[in-house]
């Protein structure tokens, strides 16, 4: 019933003042799509709409909003049900699209609006939809969908909106086309003659023209103020003096007049008003529960008779609400003067609502009454059902509950910490996540096993998130994998990952947060491999996008493109918008880097059409920033200037993490448009923020932009200083594209840097080699020969032009292999000595290591490879950003197997077999390589078996048998593989080959173990 009253036109008494002009303006709204009544409280917006709705004879669907309705699905559900009250079966095709809410629905907001528009189009006559208190709808999803609806609204449908605020979505085009009417304070307030009529009809006072004019001047025609004045003056012993005291702003007048009115009421009625003021709407039973008194209905009717700002919400007089002005005043008085009564009234209201099944209203009252234990209890009991469409509401609740009430309820604390992630309060998360894990693990034997497992899965995910915010990627992966083994599809983290909102960028654009690109690359590969069979797992796609971005930064463009294609073109791939955004932006940048400017621009335009999110405007803003950045790189300054005019940002804005990507673009665009001083000012603030937050990539981008601007302004020394700092930060992570993407001016400045620092001898050899490497990438995106590393088989290092490294000694080869094995991770000198020279006396081993390192660098230099053996952080590493390693290709192949269609199965198998060859580091006896050799061999055999199963299901028995034979080469004693091969040969009607294979197995088992094949194998061939 609470919701139903919101869709009922409020009762209107017979008007005492004929407002002909205002009603005429409302009539004119029937010639427009939208009529907006926009004014503060007390100007009669609701009264005007109600009166017109009752007098006009039009078909009117009414919706009164409250703060609990600030949700996309709730809002539109109310609109549709209100129309259903007048049009039978209306909206039956739309309601299913609203069930899960805009953040989780499989159908886009735009699709839902199109279905609604189709049904509205089919209505035979005119329909008016009135939405009161629209200012309470703040969600971007509601504004986006309302804007879209109005853009396509049929001519026979008219929308009337009453709001205290102007509309938060664009209406200029509607207004310019004559499709919108605006009714503001000027039209709503009483005119002087209406003030005269009002006092003549409502009081027996004989006020002079001067007194009426004074009242008009003091209230400025404010209807609510005049009503309060009328009530007060009827009880005044000195009308002239009372009128003189009406002064000040509206709030002061209302407080003064309301106090006068309330003070003169009987005590019982005053108490009733105060206690029930906490209610947004009420019936007699609720009022009696809150006050503890009977006669609730009589009290409500008496207040209505006294015209004390109480509004019936249905014709039966079952439900009422107070005028907002009165409600606000009474609540303030109650909380300030009788705080205990305030708490009691809210607690009683909450209990009544909870008992009657109104959970949202109950929680709001428990929260207002500071009954935090009850708030936490309700959240815990109803969290999953509330998250279907009240995410923001529940988040608001949990953030207001003190920690001690949250900590005793694991599910509530879990949700609280998720909210903390969403608002970037990272510092509190790790310790609390660990405490939560320990506490909940101890409950394993005390609660339902399924509940424990699902919640434990979410807690492991949370611990992974906590590890991530500490930039501990190894623990992040471990916890995510553990969480994935426990969590069900309806878990908080899986639901959260599948919602359609824009997310916290640190968890989507990983490389803006993680500074260790080498460690990040390993992390991405590990998670991609783990989730390779679940392309629509919500956390899979960002891993692909981020790994492609790492490869892009290292200028390995073809590989980056391959990884993106691997996920983007797989059957059934349906990412949420934020994941699609990351993929398309990465793909666009790759195409631009490859010289395919048109393709780069097309991808961004396609992305705009694919966004399906309640945060549509956020996505579009970011895509348009990416588009203008692309335009600047392509020399399109006119587009940059146009974007600058409508982007809504200024160089004087505060630098914030939420807008770093757009503000970086703003710096670039300001510079391109010649506004260097403004660009440098914003850049300096951004750099300070990014340094404070330890964001490596964007610090480098800012430094590069600053160096370019200073260079363009002929400030050479400052430009070189900024560039030197950018290079110092970028070198350990192998950044290349961050410099190359700045274009020819950056190439010039880098050349000047080499000449300047090389001539002065002030730059290290490694640093200058790194700059030269960056310079090589400017001319053609793959101009410098790629270094290929083969780890399957004997180690082989060669360039694409065929030059091969010749090893001076076996230890030189092993040192290179050992560093490659660590995939860019720094290895300490002591660890190298222990693993490669463990049997040699320490001093002698150190000398041999120095010599071997020299030989290795020299051998690489002889084929044009300089600077990839690096001494960093007290250890040694290979800069893998300059290399193509077949281990990377192996990771890609394994991750791709689930996405290979049946037609390409043989090609895939051939590629796999050819790549693996004789196995990892074949022909060597490196002890440190043995665990990896065993793991890779196990992966190889397991993959061959999976491929065999697919070929067998297709009836391709010859191909299936060949895969099994390949597997037996590496696992010859595996009786299960022999059995599979024999079975496949039997299915292929090749009994002779099957018998031969059986004999191979029989002799092998007899020789090695002195046993016979299993009975199941013998039965395949009917052998005794």
Short mmCIF file of C-alpha atoms in Angstrom, two decimals, residues 559-998:
data_model
loop_
_atom_site.label_atom_id
_atom_site.label_comp_id
_atom_site.label_asym_id
_atom_site.label_seq_id
_atom_site.Cartn_x
_atom_site.Cartn_y
_atom_site.Cartn_z
CA UNK A 559 51.38 -9.87 -29.97
CA UNK A 560 49.18 -7.32 -28.23
CA UNK A 561 46.72 -7.46 -31.11
CA UNK A 562 46.73 -11.28 -31.07
CA UNK A 563 45.81 -11.34 -27.37
CA UNK A 564 42.96 -8.91 -27.89
CA UNK A 565 41.63 -10.85 -30.86
CA UNK A 566 41.81 -14.01 -28.82
CA UNK A 567 39.16 -12.74 -26.43
CA UNK A 568 37.22 -10.27 -28.60
CA UNK A 569 36.32 -12.74 -31.34
CA UNK A 570 35.44 -15.81 -29.31
CA UNK A 571 31.92 -17.18 -29.67
CA UNK A 572 29.54 -16.21 -26.88
CA UNK A 573 31.76 -13.39 -25.61
CA UNK A 574 29.52 -10.83 -23.89
CA UNK A 575 31.50 -8.47 -21.65
CA UNK A 576 30.01 -5.78 -19.46
CA UNK A 577 30.58 -2.24 -20.68
CA UNK A 578 33.60 -1.39 -18.53
CA UNK A 579 35.45 -4.48 -19.80
CA UNK A 580 34.46 -3.80 -23.40
CA UNK A 581 35.70 -0.23 -22.93
CA UNK A 582 39.17 -1.40 -21.87
CA UNK A 583 39.42 -3.82 -24.82
CA UNK A 584 38.33 -1.35 -27.49
CA UNK A 585 40.52 1.48 -26.21
CA UNK A 586 43.54 -0.86 -26.22
CA UNK A 587 42.67 -2.08 -29.73
CA UNK A 588 42.26 1.50 -31.00
CA UNK A 589 45.67 2.52 -29.68
CA UNK A 590 47.30 -0.49 -31.33
CA UNK A 591 45.75 0.39 -34.68
CA UNK A 592 46.89 3.99 -34.37
CA UNK A 593 50.41 2.83 -33.52
CA UNK A 594 50.39 0.60 -36.60
CA UNK A 595 49.41 3.54 -38.77
CA UNK A 596 45.77 2.50 -39.22
CA UNK A 597 44.20 5.79 -38.16
CA UNK A 598 40.80 5.15 -39.73
CA UNK A 599 40.51 1.77 -38.03
CA UNK A 600 41.53 3.33 -34.71
CA UNK A 601 38.77 5.95 -34.99
CA UNK A 602 36.20 3.38 -36.15
CA UNK A 603 36.79 1.21 -33.10
CA UNK A 604 35.99 4.12 -30.78
CA UNK A 605 32.80 4.94 -32.68
CA UNK A 606 31.76 1.29 -32.50
CA UNK A 607 32.45 1.32 -28.79
CA UNK A 608 29.99 4.19 -28.27
CA UNK A 609 27.22 2.10 -29.81
CA UNK A 610 27.99 -0.87 -27.59
CA UNK A 611 27.84 0.87 -24.21
CA UNK A 612 25.06 -0.54 -22.06
CA UNK A 613 25.33 0.99 -18.63
CA UNK A 614 23.50 3.19 -16.14
CA UNK A 615 26.76 5.17 -16.15
CA UNK A 616 26.42 5.77 -19.88
CA UNK A 617 27.43 9.44 -19.63
CA UNK A 618 30.65 8.56 -17.79
CA UNK A 619 31.62 6.09 -20.51
CA UNK A 620 30.78 8.51 -23.30
CA UNK A 621 32.81 11.25 -21.61
CA UNK A 622 35.83 8.97 -21.41
CA UNK A 623 35.43 7.68 -24.96
CA UNK A 624 35.17 11.22 -26.29
CA UNK A 625 38.35 12.11 -24.39
CA UNK A 626 40.06 9.14 -26.06
CA UNK A 627 38.71 10.28 -29.44
CA UNK A 628 40.04 13.81 -29.06
CA UNK A 629 43.41 12.46 -27.91
CA UNK A 630 43.48 10.41 -31.11
CA UNK A 631 42.44 13.49 -33.10
CA UNK A 632 45.34 15.51 -31.66
CA UNK A 633 47.81 12.75 -32.56
CA UNK A 634 46.38 12.83 -36.09
CA UNK A 635 46.74 16.63 -36.27
CA UNK A 636 43.01 17.41 -36.11
CA UNK A 637 43.16 20.57 -33.99
CA UNK A 638 39.66 21.70 -35.03
CA UNK A 639 38.14 18.66 -33.29
CA UNK A 640 40.30 19.35 -30.27
CA UNK A 641 39.02 22.93 -30.09
CA UNK A 642 35.41 21.80 -30.32
CA UNK A 643 35.92 19.24 -27.55
CA UNK A 644 37.55 21.91 -25.40
CA UNK A 645 34.44 24.05 -25.66
CA UNK A 646 31.94 21.42 -24.50
CA UNK A 647 33.93 18.97 -22.35
CA UNK A 648 32.93 20.72 -19.13
CA UNK A 649 36.46 20.72 -17.71
CA UNK A 650 38.83 23.58 -16.97
CA UNK A 651 42.56 23.86 -16.37
CA UNK A 652 41.72 25.29 -12.93
CA UNK A 653 39.82 22.17 -11.81
CA UNK A 654 41.12 20.16 -8.90
CA UNK A 655 43.24 17.20 -10.00
CA UNK A 656 41.40 14.03 -8.99
CA UNK A 657 42.00 10.30 -9.43
CA UNK A 658 38.49 9.88 -10.87
CA UNK A 659 39.34 12.12 -13.79
CA UNK A 660 43.06 11.58 -14.31
CA UNK A 661 42.60 10.06 -17.77
CA UNK A 662 40.38 12.92 -18.97
CA UNK A 663 42.56 15.58 -17.33
CA UNK A 664 45.63 14.15 -19.04
CA UNK A 665 43.77 14.56 -22.32
CA UNK A 666 42.79 18.09 -21.31
CA UNK A 667 46.49 18.94 -20.82
CA UNK A 668 47.25 17.53 -24.26
CA UNK A 669 44.39 19.40 -25.92
CA UNK A 670 45.21 22.70 -24.20
CA UNK A 671 48.78 22.38 -25.40
CA UNK A 672 47.67 21.51 -28.95
CA UNK A 673 45.45 24.61 -28.95
CA UNK A 674 48.34 26.82 -27.83
CA UNK A 675 47.20 27.35 -24.24
CA UNK A 676 50.58 26.36 -22.76
CA UNK A 677 50.30 28.25 -19.48
CA UNK A 678 46.95 26.65 -18.64
CA UNK A 679 48.21 23.22 -19.70
CA UNK A 680 51.37 23.49 -17.59
CA UNK A 681 49.36 24.66 -14.58
CA UNK A 682 47.06 21.62 -14.68
CA UNK A 683 49.98 19.31 -15.48
CA UNK A 684 51.86 20.44 -12.39
CA UNK A 685 48.88 19.68 -10.13
CA UNK A 686 48.36 16.32 -11.79
CA UNK A 687 52.00 15.40 -11.35
CA UNK A 688 51.85 16.26 -7.66
CA UNK A 689 48.76 14.06 -7.22
CA UNK A 690 50.23 11.16 -9.21
CA UNK A 691 53.51 11.31 -7.31
CA UNK A 692 51.64 11.29 -4.01
CA UNK A 693 49.55 8.30 -5.15
CA UNK A 694 52.58 6.50 -6.67
CA UNK A 695 51.11 6.12 -10.17
CA UNK A 696 54.10 5.41 -12.41
CA UNK A 697 52.54 5.28 -15.88
CA UNK A 698 50.62 8.52 -15.64
CA UNK A 699 53.56 10.30 -13.99
CA UNK A 700 55.61 9.38 -17.05
CA UNK A 701 52.84 10.62 -19.35
CA UNK A 702 52.67 13.96 -17.53
CA UNK A 703 56.44 14.37 -17.62
CA UNK A 704 56.43 13.66 -21.35
CA UNK A 705 53.68 16.21 -21.93
CA UNK A 706 55.54 18.78 -19.85
CA UNK A 707 58.79 18.14 -21.73
CA UNK A 708 56.98 18.51 -25.08
CA UNK A 709 55.39 21.80 -24.05
CA UNK A 710 58.66 23.21 -22.73
CA UNK A 711 60.50 22.05 -25.84
CA UNK A 712 57.85 23.70 -28.02
CA UNK A 713 58.38 26.89 -26.05
CA UNK A 714 62.17 26.72 -26.62
CA UNK A 715 62.86 26.07 -22.93
CA UNK A 716 65.47 23.42 -23.64
CA UNK A 717 67.01 22.84 -20.23
CA UNK A 718 63.71 22.39 -18.37
CA UNK A 719 62.44 20.22 -21.22
CA UNK A 720 65.49 17.93 -21.01
CA UNK A 721 65.20 17.78 -17.23
CA UNK A 722 61.58 16.62 -17.44
CA UNK A 723 62.52 14.10 -20.12
CA UNK A 724 65.44 12.78 -18.06
CA UNK A 725 63.12 12.18 -15.11
CA UNK A 726 60.61 10.39 -17.36
CA UNK A 727 63.35 8.17 -18.77
CA UNK A 728 64.68 7.38 -15.29
CA UNK A 729 61.24 6.22 -14.20
CA UNK A 730 60.45 4.39 -17.44
CA UNK A 731 63.68 2.44 -18.06
CA UNK A 732 63.29 -0.32 -15.40
CA UNK A 733 59.86 -1.21 -16.81
CA UNK A 734 60.89 -0.96 -20.46
CA UNK A 735 58.45 1.78 -21.52
CA UNK A 736 58.57 2.54 -25.23
CA UNK A 737 55.19 3.57 -26.59
CA UNK A 738 54.69 6.25 -23.92
CA UNK A 739 57.49 8.11 -25.69
CA UNK A 740 56.85 7.04 -29.27
CA UNK A 741 53.19 8.08 -29.14
CA UNK A 742 54.26 11.69 -28.56
CA UNK A 743 55.40 11.81 -32.17
CA UNK A 744 58.28 13.36 -34.07
CA UNK A 745 58.85 16.19 -31.59
CA UNK A 746 59.64 13.61 -28.91
CA UNK A 747 62.04 11.87 -31.31
CA UNK A 748 63.83 15.17 -31.82
CA UNK A 749 64.07 15.81 -28.09
CA UNK A 750 65.33 12.28 -27.42
CA UNK A 751 68.01 12.76 -30.07
CA UNK A 752 69.04 16.03 -28.43
CA UNK A 753 69.11 14.21 -25.09
CA UNK A 754 71.46 11.53 -26.46
CA UNK A 755 73.74 14.12 -28.02
CA UNK A 756 73.74 16.32 -24.93
CA UNK A 757 74.26 13.66 -22.31
CA UNK A 758 76.44 11.49 -24.53
CA UNK A 759 78.79 14.36 -25.33
CA UNK A 760 79.02 15.37 -21.68
CA UNK A 761 79.56 11.81 -20.55
CA UNK A 762 76.94 12.34 -17.86
CA UNK A 763 74.60 9.54 -18.93
CA UNK A 764 75.26 5.87 -18.13
CA UNK A 765 75.83 3.49 -21.02
CA UNK A 766 72.71 1.51 -20.12
CA UNK A 767 70.58 4.66 -19.98
CA UNK A 768 71.79 5.87 -23.36
CA UNK A 769 71.28 2.40 -24.84
CA UNK A 770 67.71 2.51 -23.56
CA UNK A 771 67.09 5.90 -25.20
CA UNK A 772 68.53 4.62 -28.48
CA UNK A 773 66.22 1.63 -28.25
CA UNK A 774 63.25 3.96 -27.82
CA UNK A 775 64.41 6.03 -30.78
CA UNK A 776 64.50 2.92 -32.98
CA UNK A 777 60.77 2.48 -32.47
CA UNK A 778 59.84 5.85 -33.98
CA UNK A 779 60.37 5.15 -37.65
CA UNK A 780 58.26 2.07 -38.33
CA UNK A 781 56.43 0.31 -35.58
CA UNK A 782 58.42 -2.89 -36.13
CA UNK A 783 61.48 -1.32 -37.73
CA UNK A 784 64.10 -2.76 -35.38
CA UNK A 785 64.71 -6.51 -35.61
CA UNK A 786 62.80 -8.44 -33.01
CA UNK A 787 64.80 -10.72 -30.75
CA UNK A 788 63.40 -14.23 -30.68
CA UNK A 789 64.10 -16.56 -27.77
CA UNK A 790 63.46 -20.28 -28.10
CA UNK A 791 63.31 -22.17 -24.80
CA UNK A 792 61.66 -25.31 -26.16
CA UNK A 793 64.51 -27.44 -27.43
CA UNK A 794 68.02 -26.11 -27.00
CA UNK A 795 68.18 -22.43 -26.05
CA UNK A 796 68.35 -20.26 -29.15
CA UNK A 797 68.58 -16.46 -29.35
CA UNK A 798 68.31 -14.82 -32.75
CA UNK A 799 67.12 -11.68 -34.47
CA UNK A 800 64.54 -11.65 -37.23
CA UNK A 801 67.27 -11.07 -39.79
CA UNK A 802 68.72 -14.48 -38.89
CA UNK A 803 71.64 -13.49 -36.66
CA UNK A 804 72.11 -16.13 -33.94
CA UNK A 805 73.96 -15.78 -30.65
CA UNK A 806 77.01 -18.04 -30.39
CA UNK A 807 77.78 -19.01 -26.80
CA UNK A 808 81.40 -18.63 -25.72
CA UNK A 809 80.93 -21.17 -22.91
CA UNK A 810 78.20 -23.50 -21.67
CA UNK A 811 77.85 -21.32 -18.55
CA UNK A 812 77.18 -18.29 -20.77
CA UNK A 813 74.30 -20.20 -22.32
CA UNK A 814 73.04 -21.37 -18.93
CA UNK A 815 73.18 -17.87 -17.42
CA UNK A 816 71.08 -16.56 -20.32
CA UNK A 817 68.65 -19.48 -19.89
CA UNK A 818 68.41 -18.87 -16.14
CA UNK A 819 67.61 -15.17 -16.59
CA UNK A 820 65.08 -15.93 -19.34
CA UNK A 821 63.50 -18.52 -17.03
CA UNK A 822 62.72 -15.71 -14.54
CA UNK A 823 60.84 -13.73 -17.24
CA UNK A 824 62.10 -10.24 -16.37
CA UNK A 825 62.19 -10.72 -12.60
CA UNK A 826 65.41 -9.53 -10.93
CA UNK A 827 67.49 -12.41 -9.50
CA UNK A 828 70.05 -11.70 -6.79
CA UNK A 829 73.73 -12.39 -7.39
CA UNK A 830 73.77 -14.84 -4.49
CA UNK A 831 70.89 -16.79 -5.97
CA UNK A 832 72.63 -17.01 -9.34
CA UNK A 833 75.84 -18.21 -7.73
CA UNK A 834 73.99 -20.80 -5.68
CA UNK A 835 72.04 -22.28 -8.61
CA UNK A 836 74.72 -22.12 -11.33
CA UNK A 837 77.98 -22.35 -9.35
CA UNK A 838 76.82 -24.14 -6.24
CA UNK A 839 79.72 -26.59 -6.22
CA UNK A 840 82.39 -23.92 -6.72
CA UNK A 841 84.19 -22.08 -3.91
CA UNK A 842 82.58 -18.67 -3.32
CA UNK A 843 85.37 -16.32 -4.47
CA UNK A 844 86.06 -18.41 -7.52
CA UNK A 845 82.37 -18.62 -8.32
CA UNK A 846 82.07 -14.82 -8.13
CA UNK A 847 84.95 -14.35 -10.54
CA UNK A 848 83.47 -16.87 -12.96
CA UNK A 849 80.11 -15.11 -12.75
CA UNK A 850 81.69 -11.75 -13.64
CA UNK A 851 83.46 -13.29 -16.59
CA UNK A 852 80.34 -15.09 -17.77
CA UNK A 853 78.27 -11.91 -17.52
CA UNK A 854 80.84 -10.13 -19.67
CA UNK A 855 80.76 -12.94 -22.24
CA UNK A 856 76.97 -12.88 -22.31
CA UNK A 857 76.72 -9.14 -22.95
CA UNK A 858 79.41 -9.36 -25.61
CA UNK A 859 77.70 -12.27 -27.36
CA UNK A 860 74.43 -10.38 -27.47
CA UNK A 861 76.11 -7.18 -28.60
CA UNK A 862 77.68 -8.97 -31.55
CA UNK A 863 74.24 -9.43 -33.13
CA UNK A 864 73.09 -5.91 -32.23
CA UNK A 865 71.36 -6.57 -28.93
CA UNK A 866 72.50 -4.14 -26.26
CA UNK A 867 71.23 -3.32 -22.80
CA UNK A 868 68.90 -6.25 -22.19
CA UNK A 869 71.03 -7.78 -19.42
CA UNK A 870 70.38 -5.30 -16.65
CA UNK A 871 71.70 -4.84 -13.13
CA UNK A 872 68.74 -3.52 -11.09
CA UNK A 873 67.65 -3.55 -7.46
CA UNK A 874 70.68 -5.50 -6.33
CA UNK A 875 70.09 -8.25 -8.87
CA UNK A 876 70.21 -9.14 -12.54
CA UNK A 877 67.40 -9.47 -15.04
CA UNK A 878 66.63 -9.74 -18.72
CA UNK A 879 64.56 -6.88 -20.15
CA UNK A 880 61.84 -9.03 -21.72
CA UNK A 881 60.14 -5.97 -23.22
CA UNK A 882 62.68 -6.26 -26.05
CA UNK A 883 62.19 -9.99 -26.57
CA UNK A 884 59.77 -12.41 -28.14
CA UNK A 885 59.95 -15.64 -26.14
CA UNK A 886 58.27 -18.88 -27.15
CA UNK A 887 57.17 -19.26 -23.53
CA UNK A 888 54.82 -16.30 -24.18
CA UNK A 889 53.51 -18.08 -27.25
CA UNK A 890 53.01 -21.20 -25.14
CA UNK A 891 50.92 -19.23 -22.64
CA UNK A 892 48.86 -17.81 -25.49
CA UNK A 893 48.23 -21.22 -27.03
CA UNK A 894 47.10 -22.75 -23.74
CA UNK A 895 44.80 -19.82 -23.04
CA UNK A 896 43.33 -20.09 -26.55
CA UNK A 897 42.47 -23.79 -26.61
CA UNK A 898 38.89 -23.37 -25.37
CA UNK A 899 38.19 -20.74 -28.05
CA UNK A 900 39.46 -22.74 -31.03
CA UNK A 901 36.60 -23.91 -33.20
CA UNK A 902 36.46 -27.46 -34.52
CA UNK A 903 37.50 -26.49 -38.06
CA UNK A 904 40.83 -25.12 -36.81
CA UNK A 905 41.53 -27.89 -34.31
CA UNK A 906 44.18 -29.64 -36.40
CA UNK A 907 46.00 -26.41 -37.18
CA UNK A 908 46.03 -25.60 -33.50
CA UNK A 909 47.34 -29.07 -32.59
CA UNK A 910 50.06 -28.79 -35.22
CA UNK A 911 51.11 -25.40 -33.87
CA UNK A 912 51.20 -26.78 -30.33
CA UNK A 913 53.28 -29.84 -31.27
CA UNK A 914 55.69 -27.81 -33.37
CA UNK A 915 56.19 -25.25 -30.59
CA UNK A 916 56.76 -27.82 -27.84
CA UNK A 917 59.22 -29.88 -29.90
CA UNK A 918 61.52 -31.86 -27.64
CA UNK A 919 60.45 -30.01 -24.52
CA UNK A 920 61.64 -27.19 -22.30
CA UNK A 921 65.44 -26.73 -22.31
CA UNK A 922 65.84 -30.08 -24.08
CA UNK A 923 69.42 -31.33 -24.35
CA UNK A 924 70.44 -29.71 -21.05
CA UNK A 925 70.59 -30.99 -17.48
CA UNK A 926 69.85 -27.79 -15.59
CA UNK A 927 68.52 -28.78 -12.16
CA UNK A 928 66.81 -25.42 -11.69
CA UNK A 929 64.85 -26.00 -14.93
CA UNK A 930 63.51 -29.43 -14.01
CA UNK A 931 60.29 -28.33 -12.14
CA UNK A 932 59.32 -26.12 -15.08
CA UNK A 933 60.16 -28.86 -17.58
CA UNK A 934 57.91 -31.29 -15.72
CA UNK A 935 55.09 -28.73 -15.44
CA UNK A 936 55.21 -27.81 -19.13
CA UNK A 937 55.33 -31.45 -20.16
CA UNK A 938 52.30 -32.14 -17.98
CA UNK A 939 50.45 -29.19 -19.57
CA UNK A 940 51.42 -30.42 -23.04
CA UNK A 941 50.18 -33.96 -22.47
CA UNK A 942 46.97 -32.73 -20.80
CA UNK A 943 46.27 -30.40 -23.73
CA UNK A 944 46.86 -33.19 -26.26
CA UNK A 945 44.38 -35.35 -24.36
CA UNK A 946 41.76 -32.59 -24.37
CA UNK A 947 42.26 -32.11 -28.11
CA UNK A 948 41.98 -35.87 -28.63
CA UNK A 949 38.63 -35.87 -26.85
CA UNK A 950 37.29 -33.20 -29.15
CA UNK A 951 38.49 -35.03 -32.27
CA UNK A 952 36.99 -38.27 -30.98
CA UNK A 953 33.60 -36.63 -30.39
CA UNK A 954 33.68 -35.37 -33.99
CA UNK A 955 34.39 -38.91 -35.20
CA UNK A 956 37.87 -37.91 -36.41
CA UNK A 957 39.49 -41.07 -35.08
CA UNK A 958 42.73 -40.88 -37.10
CA UNK A 959 43.41 -37.35 -35.83
CA UNK A 960 42.50 -38.41 -32.27
CA UNK A 961 44.87 -41.40 -32.47
CA UNK A 962 47.74 -39.23 -33.72
CA UNK A 963 47.33 -36.86 -30.77
CA UNK A 964 47.47 -39.78 -28.36
CA UNK A 965 50.64 -41.06 -30.00
CA UNK A 966 52.19 -37.60 -29.53
CA UNK A 967 51.21 -37.74 -25.86
CA UNK A 968 52.76 -41.21 -25.43
CA UNK A 969 56.11 -39.92 -26.67
CA UNK A 970 56.33 -37.88 -23.49
CA UNK A 971 54.40 -40.15 -21.13
CA UNK A 972 55.04 -43.70 -22.45
CA UNK A 973 54.19 -45.48 -19.17
CA UNK A 974 50.74 -43.95 -18.88
CA UNK A 975 48.44 -46.97 -19.25
CA UNK A 976 45.39 -44.70 -19.50
CA UNK A 977 46.72 -43.08 -22.68
CA UNK A 978 47.47 -46.50 -24.19
CA UNK A 979 43.92 -47.56 -23.35
CA UNK A 980 42.47 -44.46 -24.99
CA UNK A 981 44.55 -45.09 -28.12
CA UNK A 982 43.47 -48.72 -28.35
CA UNK A 983 39.83 -47.68 -27.93
CA UNK A 984 40.09 -45.04 -30.67
CA UNK A 985 41.72 -47.54 -33.06
CA UNK A 986 38.92 -50.01 -32.39
CA UNK A 987 36.34 -47.28 -33.07
CA UNK A 988 38.16 -46.55 -36.32
CA UNK A 989 37.87 -50.26 -37.32
CA UNK A 990 41.67 -50.52 -37.34
CA UNK A 991 41.88 -53.70 -35.26
CA UNK A 992 45.37 -54.58 -36.51
CA UNK A 993 46.82 -51.29 -35.22
CA UNK A 994 44.87 -51.70 -31.99
CA UNK A 995 46.38 -55.17 -31.40
CA UNK A 996 49.86 -53.83 -32.18
CA UNK A 997 49.35 -51.04 -29.68
CA UNK A 998 48.18 -53.56 -27.10
#
